[in-house]
Amino acid sequence: MTDRHGDDESFLREALPAFLSEAREQLDQLEQLLLELEATPDDRELLDALFRCAHTIKGSAGLFGLDEIVAFTHHVETFLDALREGTVRLVPAINDVLLRCADQVRRLVARVDGSPLPDGAAGDDRDTLIEALAACLPGAHAPAPTAGDGAAAAAAAAIAQGAPSAHQIALHFKTDTFRDGFDPLAILDYLATLGTLSEVAIAPDRLPTFEALHPEDCHLDLSMVLASGLHAGQVDAAFDLVREDCIVRVAAAGMGSQDALARIERMDAEPRIGEILVASGAVHRTELDAALDEQARLARDDRAVPLGQVLRDSTGVPRQVVEAAARKQRGRDGEDGRTVRVPADRLDAVINLLGELVIAGAGTALLAQKTGVGELIESSHQLGRLIEEVRNGTLQLRMVPVGETFARFRRVVRDVASELGKDVQLEIVGGETELDKSVVEHIADPLMHLVRNALDHGLEPPAERVAAGKPPQGRLVLSACHESGGILIRIQDDGRGVRRDRVLARAWERGLLEQGVVPPDDEILRLIFEPGFSTAETVTNLSGRGVGMDVVRRNIEALRGAVTIRSEVGAGSTIEIRLPLTLAIIDGFMIGVGPSKFIFPLESVVEVIETRPADSFDVSSAEARAHCIVELRGQVLPVVGLRALYGLDSPEPERSSIVVLKASGQHFGVRVDALLGQHQTVIKPLGRMFRSLRGMSGSSILGTGEVALIFDVAALSQLAAHSPRTHHDAPPAAGAPRPLAPPAPIAPIDLEGQPT
């Protein structure tokens, strides 16, 4: 015999990670909604969404018996209900309390699985926060009643503050109410202690004929209006002890079908028609539960009845309200569809298998070409197309908008700016730009440090900004866009900028530079990323310990990315982070230099041009073979030669090509021997021996089993721009103009290597 209790516990253990993930997402959304409400505190849709977040966390936590979360979130939910009802208005002080409540719930969630607590979240403020919420509610400062139970006392206090509200109550008593020893009149007596009862009436529809009347059956359906200072949730809570004997429905007094229709039209659609009707106030939760039970009973009798029909029959909700809810549900289904949660490790396993499938598919295509059998070649091509479609679709599953990460910094900017006494406006640009989820997860911490650094070091206090002729409010911009097959993230501020003299002084002091040595400006700025480097005069909670910027650079480079900084004293700073879109599979353009094969990210390739035969150039020096410049449509194009740059031991070909690439908005060329076309590239990490190899970001296994290195186009562009030389003689003297190489007969060709 199966142990049902053991099965339930096993199920809950397996489902708990899903709850924790959802709870953290709901908390992130709750925090963002609170920040949005600072600008529009009376936005009903945002207030409704805020309440749903707290309600979802509380309800889900209850399923797992997480009583601490349920108890605290209940207080937050009650307060948010007061915000929705309009008896409390959201002001900055209340917003601060609610944000601290979100932090407290986050601490309680972290405690469930022992995960690290958020920064600065070590304390437990439950009692303090509950008192703060209670103090913000109407009647909090009214004289305490000397008699009566808790609900009556709360009602009296609220009424004393002049905040009465009326609710329409419907009570549907079950037939066995009397047999269970319950007296319906006790409900009326209790409600009278909460406020003023009026319009008490009995619905005659359930009353049987005198002949059919049984003295132990209850046939009461009561309706009434309760005027009190309680919110709808508090009134509903008064019936917690009698749920088994009656169905309760609480709605704002005077709310008819038109009000319900208006609420349905305004709301964001819920996944199910019943939830829409409950959220609109047309149906109570207990009525929905009873209708679902009735629908299930009818289904067991082979009678399929829509839930809307069951609700109309049991509650009398108007047809037009049910139809409006059904339309809202269809709209939700058509627009958003359904969401399936998949553990990240399972998705990673699929991506890894897909990479192996791509490699195997490439090998199959090569074998088919060798056979020369037309049908087999066509079949391998079709297989390759299908693999590419599966690849693109699977990789899209891991792509998420980077704006979700950016949005987290609204709270950081708000809190840090307040702590530092600064007025800062955060602007987010390009939040819809998508990036691999694994990259997003690893970039969050470096971004956090850079944002805090900009707030602490970069942006000035209002008085200092006004004295410098700037507006008192500082501006911090987080932006993202696609560039050269990757993503470019910028953190810009209009602050004081980096003082190079202070950076140099600190570099000399720490021995990072020889005393008196003054490198170029860009190299001075790069010193900021050295371990232990800091220009802060004092150690604060945010900076001054020399820990952070070096970790930022190390973490970004671990993602095959690069970070650079530009700054102008008095005008501000811009930090640019370049990252690959994905860490798994990309479209590549494969080239050959001698027997070696290399891959460029396809999105970085602009065009390919054909040069004159190599023997017509003077390539007697290694420097000339590694770097040169050519003229392309009247523009100077720096060109790097891979053979000399990496010391490849193979003879120069009679003819070569130049692949024109784009990085950081600049064009440069790479001279190659052979163009091998587009190639699906499965990215593999570089071995320990090659990790320090400049210009490379990874490797890939080809269908033949060979290994091809993948270029880091941004790093390669720096190598191309370094110490360019002409094809001719020795370097020109200082101050002399640099002659161009003899213009090659440039003929643009397509990616297959054929002249166009």
Coordinates of N, CA, C and O in Angstrom, one line a residue, residues 18 68 348 429 683 695:
A18 N 11.0 25.1 -7.6 CA 10.1 25.9 -8.5 C 9.5 27.0 -7.7 O 9.4 28.2 -8.2
E68 N 6.3 31.2 8.3 CA 6.9 32.5 8.5 C 6.6 33.4 7.4 O 6.3 34.6 7.5
D348 N 20.7 23.3 -20.4 CA 22.1 23.3 -20.7 C 22.5 22.0 -21.3 O 23.3 21.9 -22.2
V429 N 18.2 52.2 -21.7 CA 18.0 52.3 -23.2 C 18.4 50.9 -23.8 O 19.4 50.3 -23.4
I683 N 31.1 26.4 -29.8 CA 32.2 27.1 -29.1 C 32.6 26.2 -28.0 O 31.8 25.7 -27.1
G695 N 43.7 37.8 -29.2 CA 42.9 37.8 -30.4 C 42.0 36.6 -30.5 O 41.3 36.5 -31.5

